[in-house]
Amino acid sequence: MTEIKEKTYLVIVQCHIVQERCSGFHCEKALYDRTGGFAVYPETINFRSLSLTCGGCCGRALHRKLTNLIRQAQKRDGISKEDIVVHLSSCITKDNYHAPTCPHLDYLKTLIGKLGLDLVEDTWISKTAEKRRQEGLYRNNQCMKETPHG
Ligand code: SF4
Ligand code: SF4
């Protein structure tokens, strides 16, 4: 079994609704800077990555998307699913500016688990958002203008 820090193919799953207004830049930055959910990876590791969305509530399309990825990656480039790790973006796993935690989080995890893929929660972690979570400011989705996400 490949340890998380040795994975060579990263998949970032964004919330389909959030993705309508988010490019995913902060997730990409977190990966580049090896912060947040990506802090475990050595800077020197050579990997590929891809971003996709859950496909919309309830997230069932994610199973089909990942199944396709597993098949294509193996067939085209000999990438085993042991080499793949799925990161659920922080806008799915955490209370944030956009919305509370995804109501289908457990379901998404089940779908990924059924495919035998390793899963990591979180991507970009905003220091300000983390502070506001600790202060309970996002409770009941009290959205505030210009509040950082993730
Ligand atoms: S964590 Fe932030 S940057 Fe990443 S997909 Fe969600 S809203 Fe976009
Ligand atoms: S299932 Fe969760 S992550 Fe997917 S669109 Fe709905 S709220 Fe967003």
PDB file of C-alpha atoms and ligand atoms in Angstrom:
ATOM      1  CA  MET A   1       0.000   0.000   0.000  1.00  0.00           C
ATOM      2  CA  THR A   2       1.334   3.410  -0.993  1.00  0.00           C
ATOM      3  CA  GLU A   3       1.619   5.937   1.815  1.00  0.00           C
ATOM      4  CA  ILE A   4      -0.192   9.230   1.283  1.00  0.00           C
ATOM      5  CA  LYS A   5       3.046  11.184   1.105  1.00  0.00           C
ATOM      6  CA  GLU A   6       4.249   8.893  -1.688  1.00  0.00           C
ATOM      7  CA  LYS A   7       1.212   9.275  -3.940  1.00  0.00           C
ATOM      8  CA  THR A   8       1.980  10.450  -7.442  1.00  0.00           C
ATOM      9  CA  TYR A   9      -1.477  11.338  -8.749  1.00  0.00           C
ATOM     10  CA  LEU A  10      -3.610  13.852  -6.851  1.00  0.00           C
ATOM     11  CA  VAL A  11      -7.275  14.484  -7.529  1.00  0.00           C
ATOM     12  CA  ILE A  12      -8.883  17.595  -6.069  1.00  0.00           C
ATOM     13  CA  VAL A  13     -12.654  17.395  -5.799  1.00  0.00           C
ATOM     14  CA  GLN A  14     -14.461  20.725  -5.686  1.00  0.00           C
ATOM     15  CA  CYS A  15     -18.045  21.365  -4.695  1.00  0.00           C
ATOM     16  CA  HIS A  16     -19.982  21.639  -7.945  1.00  0.00           C
ATOM     17  CA  ILE A  17     -21.983  24.592  -6.663  1.00  0.00           C
ATOM     18  CA  VAL A  18     -18.985  26.491  -5.335  1.00  0.00           C
ATOM     19  CA  GLN A  19     -17.072  25.820  -8.530  1.00  0.00           C
ATOM     20  CA  GLU A  20     -19.571  27.995 -10.415  1.00  0.00           C
ATOM     21  CA  ARG A  21     -17.768  30.972  -8.930  1.00  0.00           C
ATOM     22  CA  CYS A  22     -14.431  29.528  -7.850  1.00  0.00           C
ATOM     23  CA  SER A  23     -11.543  28.752 -10.177  1.00  0.00           C
ATOM     24  CA  GLY A  24      -9.890  26.620  -7.514  1.00  0.00           C
ATOM     25  CA  PHE A  25      -6.880  28.911  -7.449  1.00  0.00           C
ATOM     26  CA  HIS A  26      -6.412  28.686  -3.704  1.00  0.00           C
ATOM     27  CA  CYS A  27      -6.479  24.903  -3.840  1.00  0.00           C
ATOM     28  CA  GLU A  28      -3.853  24.986  -6.558  1.00  0.00           C
ATOM     29  CA  LYS A  29      -1.792  27.444  -4.518  1.00  0.00           C
ATOM     30  CA  ALA A  30      -2.015  25.246  -1.433  1.00  0.00           C
ATOM     31  CA  LEU A  31      -0.760  22.326  -3.488  1.00  0.00           C
ATOM     32  CA  TYR A  32       2.050  24.378  -4.975  1.00  0.00           C
ATOM     33  CA  ASP A  33       3.050  25.729  -1.551  1.00  0.00           C
ATOM     34  CA  ARG A  34       2.470  22.376   0.213  1.00  0.00           C
ATOM     35  CA  THR A  35       0.185  23.867   2.822  1.00  0.00           C
ATOM     36  CA  GLY A  36      -3.162  22.841   4.320  1.00  0.00           C
ATOM     37  CA  GLY A  37      -4.213  19.391   3.169  1.00  0.00           C
ATOM     38  CA  PHE A  38      -1.091  19.110   1.025  1.00  0.00           C
ATOM     39  CA  ALA A  39       1.470  19.768   3.729  1.00  0.00           C
ATOM     40  CA  VAL A  40       2.295  16.055   3.912  1.00  0.00           C
ATOM     41  CA  TYR A  41       3.842  15.935   0.434  1.00  0.00           C
ATOM     42  CA  PRO A  42       7.566  16.538   0.047  1.00  0.00           C
ATOM     43  CA  GLU A  43       8.430  19.481  -2.185  1.00  0.00           C
ATOM     44  CA  THR A  44      10.556  17.236  -4.310  1.00  0.00           C
ATOM     45  CA  ILE A  45       7.907  14.669  -5.177  1.00  0.00           C
ATOM     46  CA  ASN A  46       6.983  14.519  -8.820  1.00  0.00           C
ATOM     47  CA  PHE A  47       3.270  14.119  -9.287  1.00  0.00           C
ATOM     48  CA  ARG A  48       0.380  14.863 -11.567  1.00  0.00           C
ATOM     49  CA  SER A  49      -2.876  16.419 -10.481  1.00  0.00           C
ATOM     50  CA  LEU A  50      -6.342  17.035 -11.727  1.00  0.00           C
ATOM     51  CA  SER A  51      -9.366  18.959 -10.444  1.00  0.00           C
ATOM     52  CA  LEU A  52     -12.955  17.944 -10.931  1.00  0.00           C
ATOM     53  CA  THR A  53     -16.272  18.580  -9.241  1.00  0.00           C
ATOM     54  CA  CYS A  54     -18.599  16.200  -7.487  1.00  0.00           C
ATOM     55  CA  GLY A  55     -21.072  16.737 -10.320  1.00  0.00           C
ATOM     56  CA  GLY A  56     -23.721  18.331  -8.144  1.00  0.00           C
ATOM     57  CA  CYS A  57     -25.828  17.150  -5.227  1.00  0.00           C
ATOM     58  CA  CYS A  58     -25.922  14.439  -4.073  1.00  0.00           C
ATOM     59  CA  GLY A  59     -22.459  13.836  -5.488  1.00  0.00           C
ATOM     60  CA  ARG A  60     -23.219  10.503  -7.102  1.00  0.00           C
ATOM     61  CA  ALA A  61     -21.571  11.511 -10.386  1.00  0.00           C
ATOM     62  CA  LEU A  62     -18.258  11.514  -8.574  1.00  0.00           C
ATOM     63  CA  HIS A  63     -18.287   7.709  -8.625  1.00  0.00           C
ATOM     64  CA  ARG A  64     -18.571   7.685 -12.415  1.00  0.00           C
ATOM     65  CA  LYS A  65     -15.925  10.357 -12.858  1.00  0.00           C
ATOM     66  CA  LEU A  66     -13.422   8.593 -10.649  1.00  0.00           C
ATOM     67  CA  THR A  67     -14.176   5.228 -12.241  1.00  0.00           C
ATOM     68  CA  ASN A  68     -13.358   6.763 -15.595  1.00  0.00           C
ATOM     69  CA  LEU A  69     -10.162   8.272 -14.206  1.00  0.00           C
ATOM     70  CA  ILE A  70      -9.007   4.965 -12.714  1.00  0.00           C
ATOM     71  CA  ARG A  71      -9.578   3.170 -16.018  1.00  0.00           C
ATOM     72  CA  GLN A  72      -7.968   5.804 -18.217  1.00  0.00           C
ATOM     73  CA  ALA A  73      -4.986   6.390 -15.965  1.00  0.00           C
ATOM     74  CA  GLN A  74      -4.249   2.656 -15.851  1.00  0.00           C
ATOM     75  CA  LYS A  75      -4.859   2.074 -19.534  1.00  0.00           C
ATOM     76  CA  ARG A  76      -3.022   5.105 -20.909  1.00  0.00           C
ATOM     77  CA  ASP A  77      -0.175   5.603 -18.474  1.00  0.00           C
ATOM     78  CA  GLY A  78      -0.045   2.542 -16.251  1.00  0.00           C
ATOM     79  CA  ILE A  79      -1.034   4.565 -13.208  1.00  0.00           C
ATOM     80  CA  SER A  80      -2.380   2.256 -10.524  1.00  0.00           C
ATOM     81  CA  LYS A  81      -5.177   3.350  -8.245  1.00  0.00           C
ATOM     82  CA  GLU A  82      -2.697   2.763  -5.438  1.00  0.00           C
ATOM     83  CA  ASP A  83      -0.875   5.814  -6.779  1.00  0.00           C
ATOM     84  CA  ILE A  84      -3.980   8.001  -6.692  1.00  0.00           C
ATOM     85  CA  VAL A  85      -5.226  10.053  -3.756  1.00  0.00           C
ATOM     86  CA  VAL A  86      -8.428  12.065  -3.669  1.00  0.00           C
ATOM     87  CA  HIS A  87      -8.547  15.367  -1.764  1.00  0.00           C
ATOM     88  CA  LEU A  88     -11.937  16.730  -0.860  1.00  0.00           C
ATOM     89  CA  SER A  89     -11.648  20.504  -1.028  1.00  0.00           C
ATOM     90  CA  SER A  90     -12.053  22.484   2.151  1.00  0.00           C
ATOM     91  CA  CYS A  91     -15.268  24.067   0.865  1.00  0.00           C
ATOM     92  CA  ILE A  92     -16.728  20.536   1.063  1.00  0.00           C
ATOM     93  CA  THR A  93     -15.230  19.467   4.370  1.00  0.00           C
ATOM     94  CA  LYS A  94     -15.412  22.670   6.403  1.00  0.00           C
ATOM     95  CA  ASP A  95     -17.873  25.335   7.410  1.00  0.00           C
ATOM     96  CA  ASN A  96     -16.905  28.348   5.348  1.00  0.00           C
ATOM     97  CA  TYR A  97     -17.956  31.552   3.665  1.00  0.00           C
ATOM     98  CA  HIS A  98     -19.805  29.742   0.888  1.00  0.00           C
ATOM     99  CA  ALA A  99     -21.870  27.395   3.023  1.00  0.00           C
ATOM    100  CA  PRO A 100     -21.795  24.892   5.872  1.00  0.00           C
ATOM    101  CA  THR A 101     -20.035  21.564   5.412  1.00  0.00           C
ATOM    102  CA  CYS A 102     -21.420  19.555   2.486  1.00  0.00           C
ATOM    103  CA  PRO A 103     -24.573  17.731   3.612  1.00  0.00           C
ATOM    104  CA  HIS A 104     -23.457  14.733   1.546  1.00  0.00           C
ATOM    105  CA  LEU A 105     -19.919  14.529   2.891  1.00  0.00           C
ATOM    106  CA  ASP A 106     -20.329  11.016   4.285  1.00  0.00           C
ATOM    107  CA  TYR A 107     -21.867   9.860   1.018  1.00  0.00           C
ATOM    108  CA  LEU A 108     -18.953  11.268  -0.976  1.00  0.00           C
ATOM    109  CA  LYS A 109     -16.533   9.470   1.309  1.00  0.00           C
ATOM    110  CA  THR A 110     -18.466   6.233   0.846  1.00  0.00           C
ATOM    111  CA  LEU A 111     -18.312   6.530  -2.951  1.00  0.00           C
ATOM    112  CA  ILE A 112     -14.563   7.116  -2.884  1.00  0.00           C
ATOM    113  CA  GLY A 113     -14.085   4.272  -0.426  1.00  0.00           C
ATOM    114  CA  LYS A 114     -16.053   1.873  -2.621  1.00  0.00           C
ATOM    115  CA  LEU A 115     -13.597   2.536  -5.420  1.00  0.00           C
ATOM    116  CA  GLY A 116     -10.704   1.655  -3.143  1.00  0.00           C
ATOM    117  CA  LEU A 117      -9.121   5.077  -3.437  1.00  0.00           C
ATOM    118  CA  ASP A 118      -7.325   6.790  -0.590  1.00  0.00           C
ATOM    119  CA  LEU A 119      -8.919   9.971   0.629  1.00  0.00           C
ATOM    120  CA  VAL A 120      -7.653  13.091   2.355  1.00  0.00           C
ATOM    121  CA  GLU A 121      -9.931  15.802   3.675  1.00  0.00           C
ATOM    122  CA  ASP A 122      -9.034  19.444   3.039  1.00  0.00           C
ATOM    123  CA  THR A 123      -7.034  21.403   0.540  1.00  0.00           C
ATOM    124  CA  TRP A 124      -6.559  25.145   1.059  1.00  0.00           C
ATOM    125  CA  ILE A 125      -6.916  26.296   4.649  1.00  0.00           C
ATOM    126  CA  SER A 126      -7.457  30.024   5.091  1.00  0.00           C
ATOM    127  CA  LYS A 127      -6.010  31.266   8.375  1.00  0.00           C
ATOM    128  CA  THR A 128      -8.771  33.844   8.694  1.00  0.00           C
ATOM    129  CA  ALA A 129     -11.516  31.328   7.971  1.00  0.00           C
ATOM    130  CA  GLU A 130      -9.962  28.879  10.432  1.00  0.00           C
ATOM    131  CA  LYS A 131      -9.957  31.592  13.106  1.00  0.00           C
ATOM    132  CA  ARG A 132     -13.574  32.429  12.368  1.00  0.00           C
ATOM    133  CA  ARG A 133     -14.541  28.752  12.557  1.00  0.00           C
ATOM    134  CA  GLN A 134     -12.944  28.542  15.986  1.00  0.00           C
ATOM    135  CA  GLU A 135     -14.865  31.640  17.013  1.00  0.00           C
ATOM    136  CA  GLY A 136     -18.096  30.058  15.756  1.00  0.00           C
ATOM    137  CA  LEU A 137     -18.762  32.835  13.262  1.00  0.00           C
ATOM    138  CA  TYR A 138     -19.865  30.470  10.511  1.00  0.00           C
ATOM    139  CA  ARG A 139     -22.383  28.712  12.707  1.00  0.00           C
ATOM    140  CA  ASN A 140     -25.789  28.576  10.983  1.00  0.00           C
ATOM    141  CA  ASN A 141     -24.083  29.797   7.831  1.00  0.00           C
ATOM    142  CA  GLN A 142     -23.798  33.409   8.857  1.00  0.00           C
ATOM    143  CA  CYS A 143     -22.083  34.427   5.647  1.00  0.00           C
ATOM    144  CA  MET A 144     -20.096  37.616   5.686  1.00  0.00           C
ATOM    145  CA  LYS A 145     -19.020  39.617   2.697  1.00  0.00           C
ATOM    146  CA  GLU A 146     -15.440  39.198   1.547  1.00  0.00           C
ATOM    147  CA  THR A 147     -14.792  36.427   4.042  1.00  0.00           C
ATOM    148  CA  PRO A 148     -12.045  34.097   2.858  1.00  0.00           C
ATOM    149  CA  HIS A 149     -13.034  30.541   2.151  1.00  0.00           C
ATOM    150  CA  GLY A 150     -11.420  27.183   2.632  1.00  0.00           C
TER     151      GLY A 150
HETATM  152  S1  SF4 B   1     -11.369  25.281  -1.062  1.00  0.00           S
HETATM  153 FE1  SF4 B   1     -11.565  27.391  -1.810  1.00  0.00          FE
HETATM  154  S2  SF4 B   1     -10.269  27.480  -3.647  1.00  0.00           S
HETATM  155 FE2  SF4 B   1     -10.632  25.324  -3.185  1.00  0.00          FE
HETATM  156  S3  SF4 B   1     -12.416  24.785  -4.457  1.00  0.00           S
HETATM  157 FE3  SF4 B   1     -13.170  25.356  -2.430  1.00  0.00          FE
HETATM  158  S4  SF4 B   1     -13.687  27.531  -2.558  1.00  0.00           S
HETATM  159 FE4  SF4 B   1     -12.377  27.035  -4.300  1.00  0.00          FE
HETATM  160  S1  SF4 B   2     -22.901  17.151  -2.931  1.00  0.00           S
HETATM  161 FE1  SF4 B   2     -21.833  18.563  -1.538  1.00  0.00          FE
HETATM  162  S2  SF4 B   2     -19.964  19.048  -2.654  1.00  0.00           S
HETATM  163 FE2  SF4 B   2     -21.410  18.267  -4.165  1.00  0.00          FE
HETATM  164  S3  SF4 B   2     -22.547  20.051  -4.970  1.00  0.00           S
HETATM  165 FE3  SF4 B   2     -23.732  19.228  -3.265  1.00  0.00          FE
HETATM  166  S4  SF4 B   2     -23.034  20.470  -1.508  1.00  0.00           S
HETATM  167 FE4  SF4 B   2     -21.464  20.674  -3.106  1.00  0.00          FE
END
